[in-house]
XYZ file of C-alpha atoms in Angstrom:
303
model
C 52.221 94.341 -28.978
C 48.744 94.432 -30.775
C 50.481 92.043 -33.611
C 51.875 89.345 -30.590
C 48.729 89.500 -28.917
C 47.342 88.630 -32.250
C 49.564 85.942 -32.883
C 48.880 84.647 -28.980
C 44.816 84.518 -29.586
C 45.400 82.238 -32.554
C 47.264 80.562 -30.762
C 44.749 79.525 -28.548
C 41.987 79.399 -30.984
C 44.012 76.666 -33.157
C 44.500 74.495 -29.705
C 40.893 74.974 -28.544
C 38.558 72.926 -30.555
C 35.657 75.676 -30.082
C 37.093 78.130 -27.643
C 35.370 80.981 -26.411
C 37.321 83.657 -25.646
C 36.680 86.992 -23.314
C 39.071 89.648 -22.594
C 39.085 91.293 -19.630
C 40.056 94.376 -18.131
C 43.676 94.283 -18.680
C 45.152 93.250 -22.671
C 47.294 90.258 -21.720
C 44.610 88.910 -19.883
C 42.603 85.977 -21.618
C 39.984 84.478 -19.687
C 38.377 81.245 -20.904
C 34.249 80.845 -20.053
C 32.951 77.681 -17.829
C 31.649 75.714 -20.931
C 35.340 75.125 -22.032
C 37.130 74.596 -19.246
C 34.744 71.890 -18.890
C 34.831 70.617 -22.374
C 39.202 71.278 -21.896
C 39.049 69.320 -18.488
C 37.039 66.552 -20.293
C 39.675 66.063 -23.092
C 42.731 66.052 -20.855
C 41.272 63.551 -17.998
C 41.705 60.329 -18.410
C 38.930 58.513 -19.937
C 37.196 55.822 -17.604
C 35.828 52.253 -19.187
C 33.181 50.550 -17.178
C 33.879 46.955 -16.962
C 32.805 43.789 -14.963
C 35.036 41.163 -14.362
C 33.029 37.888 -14.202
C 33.754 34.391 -12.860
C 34.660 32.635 -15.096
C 32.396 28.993 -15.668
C 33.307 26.122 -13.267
C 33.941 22.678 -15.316
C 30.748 20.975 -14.064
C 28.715 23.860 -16.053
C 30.988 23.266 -18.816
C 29.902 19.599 -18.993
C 27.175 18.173 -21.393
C 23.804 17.530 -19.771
C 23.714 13.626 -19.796
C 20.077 13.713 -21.528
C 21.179 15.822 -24.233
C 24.428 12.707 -24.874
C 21.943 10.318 -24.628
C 19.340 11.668 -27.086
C 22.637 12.001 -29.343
C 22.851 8.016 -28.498
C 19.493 7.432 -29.649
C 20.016 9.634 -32.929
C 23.165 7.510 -33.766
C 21.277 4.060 -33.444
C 18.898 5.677 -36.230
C 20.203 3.064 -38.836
C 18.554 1.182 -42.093
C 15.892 -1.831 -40.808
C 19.050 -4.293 -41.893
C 22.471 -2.623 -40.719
C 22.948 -4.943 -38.209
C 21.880 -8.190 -40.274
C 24.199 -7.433 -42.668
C 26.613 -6.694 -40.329
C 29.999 -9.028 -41.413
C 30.541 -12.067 -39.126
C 33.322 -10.828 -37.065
C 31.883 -7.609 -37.077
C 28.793 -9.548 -35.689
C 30.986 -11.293 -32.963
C 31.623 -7.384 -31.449
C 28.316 -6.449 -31.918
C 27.649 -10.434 -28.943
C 30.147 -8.867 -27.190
C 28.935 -5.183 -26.983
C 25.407 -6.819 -25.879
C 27.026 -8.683 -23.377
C 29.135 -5.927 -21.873
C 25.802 -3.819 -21.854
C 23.414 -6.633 -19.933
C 25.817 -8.918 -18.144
C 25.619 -9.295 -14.165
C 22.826 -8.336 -12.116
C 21.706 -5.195 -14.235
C 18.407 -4.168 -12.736
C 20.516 -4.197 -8.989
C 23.164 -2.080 -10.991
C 21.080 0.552 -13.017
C 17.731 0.546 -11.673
C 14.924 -1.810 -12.261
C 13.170 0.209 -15.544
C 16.873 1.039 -17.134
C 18.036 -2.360 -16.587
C 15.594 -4.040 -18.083
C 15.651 -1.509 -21.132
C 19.441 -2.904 -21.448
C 18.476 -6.520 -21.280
C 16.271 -6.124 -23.929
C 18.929 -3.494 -25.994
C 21.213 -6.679 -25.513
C 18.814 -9.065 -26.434
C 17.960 -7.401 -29.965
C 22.073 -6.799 -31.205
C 22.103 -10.234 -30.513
C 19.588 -10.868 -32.763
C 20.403 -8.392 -35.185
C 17.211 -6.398 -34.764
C 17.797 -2.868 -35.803
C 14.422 -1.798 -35.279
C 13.801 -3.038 -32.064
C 17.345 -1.607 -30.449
C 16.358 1.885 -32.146
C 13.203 2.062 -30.453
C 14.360 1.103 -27.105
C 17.631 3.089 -27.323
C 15.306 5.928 -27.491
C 13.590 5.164 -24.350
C 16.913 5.862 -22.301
C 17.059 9.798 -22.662
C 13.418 9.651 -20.553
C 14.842 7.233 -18.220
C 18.416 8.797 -17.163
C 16.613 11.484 -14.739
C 15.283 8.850 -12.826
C 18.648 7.519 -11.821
C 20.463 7.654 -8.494
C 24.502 8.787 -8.498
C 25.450 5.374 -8.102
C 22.892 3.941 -10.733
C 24.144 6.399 -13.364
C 27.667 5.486 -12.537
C 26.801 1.817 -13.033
C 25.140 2.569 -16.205
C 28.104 5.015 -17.508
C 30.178 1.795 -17.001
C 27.916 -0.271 -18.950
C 28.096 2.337 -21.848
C 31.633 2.601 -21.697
C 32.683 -0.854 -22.228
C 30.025 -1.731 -25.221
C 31.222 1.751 -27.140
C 34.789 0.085 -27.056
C 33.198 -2.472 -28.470
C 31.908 -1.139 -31.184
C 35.401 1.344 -31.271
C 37.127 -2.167 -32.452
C 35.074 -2.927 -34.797
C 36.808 -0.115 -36.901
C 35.757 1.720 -40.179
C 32.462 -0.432 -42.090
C 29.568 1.767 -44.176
C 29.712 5.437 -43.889
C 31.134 5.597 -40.127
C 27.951 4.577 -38.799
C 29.804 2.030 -36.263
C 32.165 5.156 -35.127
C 30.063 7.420 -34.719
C 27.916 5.024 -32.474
C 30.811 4.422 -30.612
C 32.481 8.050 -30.098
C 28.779 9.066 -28.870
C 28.955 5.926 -26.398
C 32.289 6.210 -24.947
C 31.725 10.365 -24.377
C 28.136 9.554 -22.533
C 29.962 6.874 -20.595
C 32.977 8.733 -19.512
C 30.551 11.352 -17.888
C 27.878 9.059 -16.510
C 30.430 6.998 -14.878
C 32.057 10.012 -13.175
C 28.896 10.794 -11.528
C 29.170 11.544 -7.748
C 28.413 8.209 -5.752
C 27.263 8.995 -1.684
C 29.258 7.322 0.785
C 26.560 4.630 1.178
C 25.818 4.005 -2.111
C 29.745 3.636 -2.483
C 29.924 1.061 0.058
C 27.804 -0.907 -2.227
C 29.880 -0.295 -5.105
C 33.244 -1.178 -3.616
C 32.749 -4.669 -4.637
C 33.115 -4.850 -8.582
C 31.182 -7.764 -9.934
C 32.629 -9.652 -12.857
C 30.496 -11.984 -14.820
C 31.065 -15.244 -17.140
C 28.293 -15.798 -19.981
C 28.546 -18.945 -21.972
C 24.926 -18.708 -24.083
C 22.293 -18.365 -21.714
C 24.239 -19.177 -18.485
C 25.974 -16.541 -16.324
C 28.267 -17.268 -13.943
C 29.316 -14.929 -11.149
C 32.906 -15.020 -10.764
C 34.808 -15.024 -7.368
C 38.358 -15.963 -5.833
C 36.007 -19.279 -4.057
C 34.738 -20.550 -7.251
C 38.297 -19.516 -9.082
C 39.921 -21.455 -6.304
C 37.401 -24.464 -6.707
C 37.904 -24.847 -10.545
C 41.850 -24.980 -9.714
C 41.629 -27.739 -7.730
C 38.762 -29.717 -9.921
C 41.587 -28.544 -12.790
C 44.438 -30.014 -10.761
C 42.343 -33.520 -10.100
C 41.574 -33.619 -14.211
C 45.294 -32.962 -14.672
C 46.379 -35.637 -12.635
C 43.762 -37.983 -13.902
C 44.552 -37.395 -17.428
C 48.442 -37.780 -16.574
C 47.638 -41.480 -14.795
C 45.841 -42.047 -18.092
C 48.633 -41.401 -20.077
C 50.829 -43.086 -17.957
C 48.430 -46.473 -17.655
C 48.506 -46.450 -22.114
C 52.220 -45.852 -22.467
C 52.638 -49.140 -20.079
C 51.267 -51.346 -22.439
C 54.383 -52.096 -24.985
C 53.581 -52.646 -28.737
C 54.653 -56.272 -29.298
C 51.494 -56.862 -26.849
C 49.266 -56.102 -29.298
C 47.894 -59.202 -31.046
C 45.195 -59.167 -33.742
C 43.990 -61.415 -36.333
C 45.570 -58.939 -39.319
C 47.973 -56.444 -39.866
C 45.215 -54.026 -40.728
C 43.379 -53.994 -37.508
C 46.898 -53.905 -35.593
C 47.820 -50.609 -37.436
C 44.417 -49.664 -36.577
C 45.288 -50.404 -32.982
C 48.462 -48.739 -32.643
C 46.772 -45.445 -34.670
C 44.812 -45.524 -31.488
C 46.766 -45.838 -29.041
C 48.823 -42.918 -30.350
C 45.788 -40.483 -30.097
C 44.709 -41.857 -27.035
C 48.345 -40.665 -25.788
C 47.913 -37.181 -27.520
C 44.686 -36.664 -25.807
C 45.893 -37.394 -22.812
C 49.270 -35.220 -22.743
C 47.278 -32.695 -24.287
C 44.346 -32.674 -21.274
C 47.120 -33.038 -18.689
C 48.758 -29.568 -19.594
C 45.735 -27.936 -20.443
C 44.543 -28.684 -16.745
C 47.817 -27.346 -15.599
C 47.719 -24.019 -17.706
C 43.843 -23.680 -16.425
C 45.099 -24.683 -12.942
C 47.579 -21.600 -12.797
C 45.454 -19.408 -14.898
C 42.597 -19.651 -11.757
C 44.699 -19.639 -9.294
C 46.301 -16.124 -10.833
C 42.734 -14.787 -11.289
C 41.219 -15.643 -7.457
C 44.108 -14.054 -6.281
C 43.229 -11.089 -8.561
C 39.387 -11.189 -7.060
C 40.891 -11.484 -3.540
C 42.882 -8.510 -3.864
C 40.553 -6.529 -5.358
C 37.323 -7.361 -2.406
C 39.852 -5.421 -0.293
């Protein structure tokens, strides 16, 4: 008895991390003091992790502050005093067209009077291949996007968009100075264009305005003035074709001259004056169709 007793305390003891044992009254009786049946209740309950669960972020706090992309525009336009002079020609071409998608149409309506006008002049130096002067006024914009209504910034999101493609085409040229410019361009413009528009400002923005630049002139475009040119198209076409028609009429063996060199001379003319005129009488007819295919286009889209 003494030896299982024995055995049964060890027992215990070996279980127990730091038992403390008291015997009682009777020998088979082991009673075990407060202090470990709390320390043995604490070891066999399950053990509780505090946690919060937390929303997680929406997408609009996930999105770049526009300021912050366009101070990373203005750090991308930090380029030598002669990048864009010695820019290659067709590389130069983009660089017209990037300045024209950036300025064209009635800007200062579009994007706000101090913005637009930052743009015109943006547009005016890549067209002159002023480095210098688009890196300082690039670095104006940052201070000027807070200043911006919904449908401004959408306007000028637009703007960005289209001249970053521009400068997306013009490929690989330096050290991926034209890329980077671009990637930077095309990100800021994807967000600022997405910018919430109120239903009044929307109203105003329902009608897209497209724009034709030849030089200095701009030209707003509409389905009236596409349908006018088709029919001033259609009266050149028929005009050219009467031409044609009135040269053909006159037969060869007409011709007289005093010598055989001024009647090949003649007759050389009288070819081209046919080419020209064939050539101007479908030309009108491809332009007729063209503008006829674009005002419908314009109607569609005033809708």
């Amino acid at each position: 008895m003494a030896s299982s007793l024995s055995l049964h305390q060890h027992t215990i003891y070996c279980l127990s991390p730091t038992p403390t044992l008291r015997f009682g009254k009777y020998p088979h009786h082991i009673s075990i003091l407060p202090s470990f049946r709390k320390n043995f209740l604490k070891f066999d309950s399950p053990t509780t992790v505090p946690f919060a669960v937390t929303e997680s972020d929406s997408p609009k706090s996930l999105e770049p502050d526009p300021q912050t992309l366009l101070q990373q525009v203005s750090e991308s336009f930090v380029l030598p005093a002669d990048f864009f002079s010695q820019l290659p020609r067709d590389l130069r071409l983009d660089l017209n067209d990037a300045a024209f998608d950036l300025s064209n149409g009635p800007v200062k309506d579009k994007c706000g009077e101090e913005v637009g006008e930052t743009l015109l002049n943006i547009s005016r130096a890549w067209e002159m291949a002023d480095t210098s002067t688009s890196t300082a006024l690039v670095d104006k914009l940052p201070l000027l996007i807070g200043s911006l209504t919904g449908s401004q910034k959408s306007a000028f999101g637009r703007r960005l968009l289209s001249a970053g493609k521009r400068f997306q085409s013009m490929g690989q040229y330096g050290e991926g100075e034209v890329q980077k410019i671009a990637k930077v361009m095309i990100k800021t413009g994807k967000l600022l264009s997405a910018s919430p528009v109120s239903g009044v400002e929307g109203e105003e923005f329902k009608q897209q305005t497209r724009m034709f630049k030849f030089g200095d002139l701009q030209v707003e475009l509409t389905s009236g003035k596409a349908y006018t040119g088709a029919a001033i198209a259609v009266i050149f076409s028929f005009l050219s074709w009467e031409l044609s028609q009135g040269i053909q009429s006159i037969p060869e063996s007409s011709l007289q001259y005093a010598n055989d060199n001024a009647l090949l001379l003649a007759k050389s003319l009288r070819a081209s004056l046919l080419v020209m005129s064939y050539s101007s009488t479908v030309l009108a007819a491809f332009a007729t169709v063209g503008l006829i295919l674009l005002g419908g286009q314009l109607k569609s889209e005033n809708k």
